mmCIF file of C-alpha atoms in Angstrom:
data_model
loop_
_atom_site.group_PDB
_atom_site.id
_atom_site.type_symbol
_atom_site.label_atom_id
_atom_site.label_comp_id
_atom_site.label_asym_id
_atom_site.label_seq_id
_atom_site.Cartn_x
_atom_site.Cartn_y
_atom_site.Cartn_z
ATOM 1 C CA MET A 231 -20.791 -3.165 -9.922
ATOM 2 C CA ARG A 232 -24.486 -3.969 -9.689
ATOM 3 C CA ARG A 233 -23.903 -5.431 -6.242
ATOM 4 C CA ALA A 234 -21.809 -2.427 -5.135
ATOM 5 C CA LEU A 235 -24.567 -0.045 -6.288
ATOM 6 C CA ASP A 236 -27.127 -2.034 -4.276
ATOM 7 C CA ALA A 237 -24.899 -1.649 -1.203
ATOM 8 C CA ALA A 238 -24.652 2.104 -1.885
ATOM 9 C CA ARG A 239 -28.453 2.314 -1.958
ATOM 10 C CA ALA A 240 -28.610 0.466 1.369
ATOM 11 C CA ALA A 241 -26.140 3.006 2.827
ATOM 12 C CA ALA A 242 -28.422 5.882 1.766
ATOM 13 C CA LEU A 243 -31.415 4.230 3.430
ATOM 14 C CA ALA A 244 -29.353 4.034 6.647
ATOM 15 C CA GLY A 245 -28.585 7.776 6.412
ATOM 16 C CA GLU A 246 -24.994 7.216 5.281
ATOM 17 C CA VAL A 247 -23.300 8.737 2.225
ATOM 18 C CA PRO A 248 -24.195 6.180 -0.485
ATOM 19 C CA VAL A 249 -21.046 4.280 -1.387
ATOM 20 C CA GLY A 250 -20.797 0.516 -1.788
ATOM 21 C CA ALA A 251 -17.902 -1.879 -2.357
ATOM 22 C CA VAL A 252 -17.393 -5.537 -3.250
ATOM 23 C CA VAL A 253 -14.298 -7.758 -3.111
ATOM 24 C CA ILE A 254 -14.148 -10.468 -5.785
ATOM 25 C CA HIS A 255 -12.043 -13.608 -5.301
ATOM 26 C CA ASP A 256 -12.001 -16.484 -7.817
ATOM 27 C CA GLY A 257 -14.936 -14.886 -9.665
ATOM 28 C CA LYS A 258 -17.065 -14.762 -6.522
ATOM 29 C CA ALA A 259 -18.160 -11.801 -4.386
ATOM 30 C CA ILE A 260 -16.748 -12.728 -0.969
ATOM 31 C CA ALA A 261 -17.368 -9.382 0.796
ATOM 32 C CA THR A 262 -19.967 -6.686 0.077
ATOM 33 C CA SER A 263 -20.076 -3.550 2.238
ATOM 34 C CA ALA A 264 -21.915 -0.257 2.526
ATOM 35 C CA ASN A 265 -20.379 2.942 3.852
ATOM 36 C CA ALA A 266 -21.169 3.066 7.598
ATOM 37 C CA PRO A 267 -19.069 5.489 9.711
ATOM 38 C CA ARG A 268 -22.063 7.039 11.498
ATOM 39 C CA THR A 269 -23.858 3.774 12.154
ATOM 40 C CA LEU A 270 -20.718 2.025 13.425
ATOM 41 C CA HIS A 271 -19.210 5.038 15.241
ATOM 42 C CA ASP A 272 -16.062 4.381 13.240
ATOM 43 C CA PRO A 273 -14.450 7.125 11.128
ATOM 44 C CA THR A 274 -12.576 4.443 9.162
ATOM 45 C CA ALA A 275 -15.741 2.524 8.161
ATOM 46 C CA HIS A 276 -15.803 3.425 4.473
ATOM 47 C CA ALA A 277 -17.285 0.765 2.182
ATOM 48 C CA GLU A 278 -13.866 -0.180 0.759
ATOM 49 C CA MET A 279 -12.300 -0.570 4.221
ATOM 50 C CA LEU A 280 -15.099 -2.790 5.492
ATOM 51 C CA ALA A 281 -15.036 -4.972 2.351
ATOM 52 C CA ILE A 282 -11.237 -5.337 2.440
ATOM 53 C CA ARG A 283 -11.241 -6.203 6.153
ATOM 54 C CA GLU A 284 -14.045 -8.731 5.709
ATOM 55 C CA ALA A 285 -12.323 -10.377 2.716
ATOM 56 C CA ALA A 286 -9.010 -10.612 4.604
ATOM 57 C CA ARG A 287 -10.822 -12.118 7.587
ATOM 58 C CA ILE A 288 -12.565 -14.703 5.382
ATOM 59 C CA LEU A 289 -9.355 -15.644 3.559
ATOM 60 C CA GLY A 290 -7.340 -15.620 6.800
ATOM 61 C CA ARG A 291 -4.507 -13.446 5.478
ATOM 62 C CA GLU A 292 -3.543 -9.807 5.271
ATOM 63 C CA ARG A 293 -2.811 -9.741 1.522
ATOM 64 C CA LEU A 294 -5.458 -9.955 -1.186
ATOM 65 C CA GLU A 295 -3.217 -10.055 -4.268
ATOM 66 C CA ASP A 296 -5.653 -12.436 -5.993
ATOM 67 C CA CYS A 297 -8.686 -10.205 -5.342
ATOM 68 C CA ASP A 298 -10.340 -7.330 -7.184
ATOM 69 C CA LEU A 299 -12.214 -4.430 -5.578
ATOM 70 C CA TRP A 300 -15.287 -2.794 -7.100
ATOM 71 C CA VAL A 301 -16.447 0.471 -5.521
ATOM 72 C CA THR A 302 -19.043 3.037 -6.611
ATOM 73 C CA LEU A 303 -16.872 6.118 -5.874
ATOM 74 C CA GLU A 304 -13.234 7.068 -6.400
ATOM 75 C CA PRO A 305 -11.400 6.003 -3.205
ATOM 76 C CA CYS A 306 -10.107 8.607 -0.728
ATOM 77 C CA ALA A 307 -6.513 8.630 0.596
ATOM 78 C CA MET A 308 -7.360 6.298 3.475
ATOM 79 C CA CYS A 309 -8.978 3.715 1.186
ATOM 80 C CA ALA A 310 -6.341 4.043 -1.558
ATOM 81 C CA GLY A 311 -3.706 3.378 1.110
ATOM 82 C CA ALA A 312 -5.595 0.313 2.327
ATOM 83 C CA ILE A 313 -5.957 -0.969 -1.264
ATOM 84 C CA ALA A 314 -2.171 -0.734 -1.663
ATOM 85 C CA HIS A 315 -1.481 -2.399 1.720
ATOM 86 C CA ALA A 316 -3.878 -5.222 0.766
ATOM 87 C CA ARG A 317 -2.185 -5.650 -2.641
ATOM 88 C CA ILE A 318 -5.564 -5.614 -4.439
ATOM 89 C CA ALA A 319 -4.970 -6.743 -8.060
ATOM 90 C CA ARG A 320 -7.556 -4.623 -9.895
ATOM 91 C CA LEU A 321 -9.538 -1.595 -8.776
ATOM 92 C CA TYR A 322 -12.788 -0.773 -10.583
ATOM 93 C CA TYR A 323 -14.591 2.389 -9.542
ATOM 94 C CA GLY A 324 -17.648 4.374 -10.637
ATOM 95 C CA ALA A 325 -17.983 8.125 -10.088
ATOM 96 C CA SER A 326 -14.879 10.279 -9.749
ATOM 97 C CA ASP A 327 -14.617 12.452 -6.615
ATOM 98 C CA PRO A 328 -12.917 15.824 -7.146
ATOM 99 C CA LYS A 329 -13.558 16.813 -3.506
ATOM 100 C CA GLY A 330 -12.116 13.819 -1.676
ATOM 101 C CA GLY A 331 -10.744 11.355 -4.236
ATOM 102 C CA ALA A 332 -7.095 10.299 -4.043
ATOM 103 C CA VAL A 333 -6.682 8.322 -7.272
ATOM 104 C CA GLU A 334 -7.128 10.969 -9.978
ATOM 105 C CA HIS A 335 -7.356 13.941 -7.565
ATOM 106 C CA GLY A 336 -5.404 15.449 -4.666
ATOM 107 C CA PRO A 337 -2.654 13.081 -3.517
ATOM 108 C CA ARG A 338 -2.976 10.840 -6.671
ATOM 109 C CA PHE A 339 -1.714 8.204 -4.314
ATOM 110 C CA PHE A 340 -0.985 5.350 -6.721
ATOM 111 C CA ALA A 341 1.354 7.618 -8.704
ATOM 112 C CA GLN A 342 3.464 8.479 -5.621
ATOM 113 C CA PRO A 343 6.929 6.964 -5.169
ATOM 114 C CA THR A 344 5.900 6.078 -1.584
ATOM 115 C CA CYS A 345 3.088 3.845 -2.907
ATOM 116 C CA HIS A 346 4.374 0.262 -2.773
ATOM 117 C CA HIS A 347 1.622 -1.383 -4.833
ATOM 118 C CA ARG A 348 -0.443 -0.004 -7.673
ATOM 119 C CA PRO A 349 -3.502 -2.016 -8.735
ATOM 120 C CA GLU A 350 -4.694 -2.089 -12.345
ATOM 121 C CA LEU A 351 -7.165 0.814 -12.536
ATOM 122 C CA TYR A 352 -10.531 0.949 -14.305
ATOM 123 C CA SER A 353 -12.734 4.003 -13.712
ATOM 124 C CA GLY A 354 -16.120 5.304 -14.844
ATOM 125 C CA ILE A 355 -17.933 1.968 -14.489
ATOM 126 C CA GLY A 356 -21.557 2.667 -13.577
ATOM 127 C CA GLU A 357 -20.593 6.264 -12.843
ATOM 128 C CA ASP A 358 -23.954 7.736 -13.950
ATOM 129 C CA GLU A 359 -25.900 5.660 -11.456
ATOM 130 C CA ALA A 360 -23.274 6.016 -8.696
ATOM 131 C CA GLY A 361 -23.160 9.782 -9.185
ATOM 132 C CA ALA A 362 -26.973 10.103 -9.269
ATOM 133 C CA LEU A 363 -27.223 8.223 -5.950
ATOM 134 C CA LEU A 364 -24.807 10.687 -4.328
ATOM 135 C CA ARG A 365 -26.483 13.778 -5.836
ATOM 136 C CA ASP A 366 -29.954 12.618 -4.735
ATOM 137 C CA PHE A 367 -28.673 11.901 -1.228
ATOM 138 C CA PHE A 368 -27.116 15.336 -0.740
ATOM 139 C CA ARG A 369 -30.087 17.103 -2.384
ATOM 140 C CA GLU A 370 -32.492 15.439 0.064
ATOM 141 C CA ARG A 371 -30.300 16.340 3.048
ATOM 142 C CA ARG A 372 -30.232 19.984 2.014
ATOM 143 C CA ALA A 373 -34.023 20.081 1.455
ATOM 144 C CA MET B 198 4.891 8.904 23.687
ATOM 145 C CA ARG B 199 6.313 6.574 26.351
ATOM 146 C CA ARG B 200 3.141 4.510 26.155
ATOM 147 C CA ALA B 201 3.208 4.468 22.317
ATOM 148 C CA LEU B 202 6.845 3.286 22.373
ATOM 149 C CA ASP B 203 5.898 0.475 24.770
ATOM 150 C CA ALA B 204 3.157 -0.593 22.311
ATOM 151 C CA ALA B 205 5.722 -0.506 19.478
ATOM 152 C CA ARG B 206 7.994 -2.818 21.486
ATOM 153 C CA ALA B 207 5.056 -5.185 22.027
ATOM 154 C CA ALA B 208 4.436 -5.205 18.254
ATOM 155 C CA ALA B 209 8.051 -6.245 17.621
ATOM 156 C CA LEU B 210 7.748 -9.115 20.110
ATOM 157 C CA ALA B 211 4.674 -10.294 18.150
ATOM 158 C CA GLY B 212 6.685 -10.232 14.895
ATOM 159 C CA GLU B 213 5.012 -7.061 13.625
ATOM 160 C CA VAL B 214 6.743 -3.900 12.391
ATOM 161 C CA PRO B 215 7.199 -1.956 15.662
ATOM 162 C CA VAL B 216 4.805 0.977 15.615
ATOM 163 C CA GLY B 217 2.575 2.037 18.503
ATOM 164 C CA ALA B 218 -0.168 4.642 18.873
ATOM 165 C CA VAL B 219 -2.175 6.230 21.671
ATOM 166 C CA VAL B 220 -5.342 8.378 21.602
ATOM 167 C CA ILE B 221 -5.595 10.966 24.385
ATOM 168 C CA HIS B 222 -8.948 12.399 25.503
ATOM 169 C CA ASP B 223 -9.307 14.818 28.430
ATOM 170 C CA GLY B 224 -5.682 14.187 29.367
ATOM 171 C CA LYS B 225 -6.200 10.424 29.576
ATOM 172 C CA ALA B 226 -4.990 7.619 27.278
ATOM 173 C CA ILE B 227 -8.270 6.014 26.193
ATOM 174 C CA ALA B 228 -6.864 3.734 23.446
ATOM 175 C CA THR B 229 -3.371 2.259 23.048
ATOM 176 C CA SER B 230 -2.597 0.022 20.066
ATOM 177 C CA ALA B 231 0.273 -1.849 18.475
ATOM 178 C CA ASN B 232 0.656 -2.427 14.748
ATOM 179 C CA ALA B 233 -0.951 -5.837 14.006
ATOM 180 C CA PRO B 234 -1.818 -6.561 10.329
ATOM 181 C CA ARG B 235 -0.216 -10.021 10.314
ATOM 182 C CA THR B 236 -1.621 -11.124 13.646
ATOM 183 C CA LEU B 237 -5.138 -9.891 12.871
ATOM 184 C CA HIS B 238 -5.147 -10.841 9.155
ATOM 185 C CA ASP B 239 -6.165 -7.253 8.468
ATOM 186 C CA PRO B 240 -4.168 -5.063 6.052
ATOM 187 C CA THR B 241 -5.727 -1.956 7.652
ATOM 188 C CA ALA B 242 -4.583 -2.843 11.190
ATOM 189 C CA HIS B 243 -1.910 -0.178 11.616
ATOM 190 C CA ALA B 244 -1.449 1.100 15.173
ATOM 191 C CA GLU B 245 -3.106 4.460 14.376
ATOM 192 C CA MET B 246 -6.156 2.820 12.784
ATOM 193 C CA LEU B 247 -6.699 0.459 15.719
ATOM 194 C CA ALA B 248 -6.309 3.266 18.277
ATOM 195 C CA ILE B 249 -8.682 5.600 16.396
ATOM 196 C CA ARG B 250 -11.294 2.871 15.962
ATOM 197 C CA GLU B 251 -11.058 1.890 19.634
ATOM 198 C CA ALA B 252 -11.330 5.519 20.817
ATOM 199 C CA ALA B 253 -14.373 6.149 18.561
ATOM 200 C CA ARG B 254 -15.975 2.965 19.889
ATOM 201 C CA ILE B 255 -15.367 3.999 23.502
ATOM 202 C CA LEU B 256 -16.684 7.548 22.965
ATOM 203 C CA GLY B 257 -19.607 6.273 20.851
ATOM 204 C CA ARG B 258 -19.079 8.693 17.973
ATOM 205 C CA GLU B 259 -17.240 8.873 14.671
ATOM 206 C CA ARG B 260 -15.497 12.198 15.298
ATOM 207 C CA LEU B 261 -12.636 12.703 17.734
ATOM 208 C CA GLU B 262 -12.211 16.477 17.462
ATOM 209 C CA ASP B 263 -11.346 16.680 21.182
ATOM 210 C CA CYS B 264 -8.683 13.956 20.973
ATOM 211 C CA ASP B 265 -4.956 13.894 20.222
ATOM 212 C CA LEU B 266 -3.036 11.051 18.577
ATOM 213 C CA TRP B 267 0.507 10.057 19.495
ATOM 214 C CA VAL B 268 2.274 7.616 17.153
ATOM 215 C CA THR B 269 5.889 6.447 16.968
ATOM 216 C CA LEU B 270 6.181 6.725 13.149
ATOM 217 C CA GLU B 271 5.047 9.233 10.506
ATOM 218 C CA PRO B 272 1.590 8.045 9.370
ATOM 219 C CA CYS B 273 1.071 6.529 5.906
ATOM 220 C CA ALA B 274 -1.639 7.721 3.465
ATOM 221 C CA MET B 275 -4.227 5.343 4.919
ATOM 222 C CA CYS B 276 -3.631 6.520 8.479
ATOM 223 C CA ALA B 277 -3.337 10.210 7.541
ATOM 224 C CA GLY B 278 -6.711 9.889 5.789
ATOM 225 C CA ALA B 279 -8.238 8.260 8.866
ATOM 226 C CA ILE B 280 -6.799 11.022 11.107
ATOM 227 C CA ALA B 281 -8.517 13.626 8.902
ATOM 228 C CA HIS B 282 -11.820 11.700 8.822
ATOM 229 C CA ALA B 283 -11.712 11.409 12.631
ATOM 230 C CA ARG B 284 -10.971 15.157 12.998
ATOM 231 C CA ILE B 285 -8.086 14.457 15.404
ATOM 232 C CA ALA B 286 -7.061 17.798 16.998
ATOM 233 C CA ARG B 287 -3.298 17.266 17.358
ATOM 234 C CA LEU B 288 -0.955 14.710 15.810
ATOM 235 C CA TYR B 289 2.349 13.969 17.543
ATOM 236 C CA TYR B 290 4.709 11.554 15.818
ATOM 237 C CA GLY B 291 8.200 10.198 16.322
ATOM 238 C CA ALA B 292 10.394 8.975 13.453
ATOM 239 C CA SER B 293 9.822 10.289 9.947
ATOM 240 C CA ASP B 294 9.240 7.682 7.211
ATOM 241 C CA PRO B 295 10.671 8.613 3.796
ATOM 242 C CA LYS B 296 9.579 5.250 2.332
ATOM 243 C CA GLY B 297 5.908 5.196 3.284
ATOM 244 C CA GLY B 298 5.085 8.401 5.162
ATOM 245 C CA ALA B 299 2.332 10.673 3.864
ATOM 246 C CA VAL B 300 2.703 13.727 6.098
ATOM 247 C CA GLU B 301 6.106 15.122 5.094
ATOM 248 C CA HIS B 302 6.712 12.667 2.228
ATOM 249 C CA GLY B 303 4.916 11.382 -0.879
ATOM 250 C CA PRO B 304 1.301 12.570 -0.933
ATOM 251 C CA ARG B 305 1.887 15.146 1.901
ATOM 252 C CA PHE B 306 -1.762 14.521 2.527
ATOM 253 C CA PHE B 307 -2.553 17.287 5.025
ATOM 254 C CA ALA B 308 -1.338 19.911 2.520
ATOM 255 C CA GLN B 309 -3.712 18.686 -0.233
ATOM 256 C CA PRO B 310 -6.812 20.707 -1.155
ATOM 257 C CA THR B 311 -8.807 17.443 -0.939
ATOM 258 C CA CYS B 312 -7.890 17.089 2.764
ATOM 259 C CA HIS B 313 -10.861 18.353 4.775
ATOM 260 C CA HIS B 314 -9.210 18.492 8.194
ATOM 261 C CA ARG B 315 -5.616 19.196 9.139
ATOM 262 C CA PRO B 316 -4.547 18.453 12.725
ATOM 263 C CA GLU B 317 -1.925 20.519 14.495
ATOM 264 C CA LEU B 318 1.338 18.694 13.706
ATOM 265 C CA TYR B 319 4.266 17.959 16.018
ATOM 266 C CA SER B 320 7.013 15.657 14.735
ATOM 267 C CA GLY B 321 10.304 14.251 15.962
ATOM 268 C CA ILE B 322 9.042 13.384 19.462
ATOM 269 C CA GLY B 323 10.957 10.330 20.688
ATOM 270 C CA GLU B 324 12.235 9.805 17.161
ATOM 271 C CA ASP B 325 15.610 8.354 18.244
ATOM 272 C CA GLU B 326 14.001 5.549 20.224
ATOM 273 C CA ALA B 327 11.212 4.981 17.658
ATOM 274 C CA GLY B 328 13.739 4.823 14.823
ATOM 275 C CA ALA B 329 16.088 2.509 16.753
ATOM 276 C CA LEU B 330 13.206 0.079 17.386
ATOM 277 C CA LEU B 331 12.467 -0.075 13.641
ATOM 278 C CA ARG B 332 16.139 -0.438 12.650
ATOM 279 C CA ASP B 333 16.722 -3.232 15.189
ATOM 280 C CA PHE B 334 13.586 -5.028 13.990
ATOM 281 C CA PHE B 335 14.578 -5.000 10.315
ATOM 282 C CA ARG B 336 18.224 -5.842 11.124
ATOM 283 C CA GLU B 337 17.142 -8.934 13.051
ATOM 284 C CA ARG B 338 14.809 -10.036 10.257
ATOM 285 C CA ARG B 339 17.607 -9.789 7.718
ATOM 286 C CA ALA B 340 20.034 -11.678 9.960
#
């Protein structure tokens, strides 16, 4: 999660909502990404999406059933869907997101009968720091 | 939808689940994509995602509020989330998808309070042909 938080900080410096994600395979971080929709002109470029795509590219396959994903914020519906499509084994996330989250809020995607893969879920890891990064970012933008 | 169905047929020929998508801007098709997760080694490479990303790249911005999306199958949670993030104005889709759809099934994403943008929705357009393509594809794979 340390590495994901560093990526979130890098996102903030680039003017992006500070969220970071890391894919772990065989105990190694093979893809680390910062949220970047504005920078990349890509509405799908959330940290989780970029990390999953990079990991799949590196491993040369569309399924990551032997990989874990660490992300600083509760995934949205788009990212939760991608996590299921990728067959991620374990999902670790930091702050919960009542406004846009889709794991414990709104669609609660992994609990839906139309969800074809549910990762093991671990939440609240590093949530104080992840949440503080987001609060500071939005406070500065409003100032 | 004719163009989206052609892309779906191309997906089937490439061994991918036959789904196609087109983004329309100013009355012109600016991005046409076929479903390609296996070919691209990318679990996020659904037709809608590829078309949205391509359109955003071409227009040089992350929001497509003046664009419409045509897709042959009811979008899943990942794609519905991306459609909301991209602020797509109108969504036209063909066959409904009780197993993985997230518009009229499962998460019913656009009806959730955590969904920040809901496109105008038009379903059932070309659904007979879109559904037949999918049925033929899965029948041949089982044969």
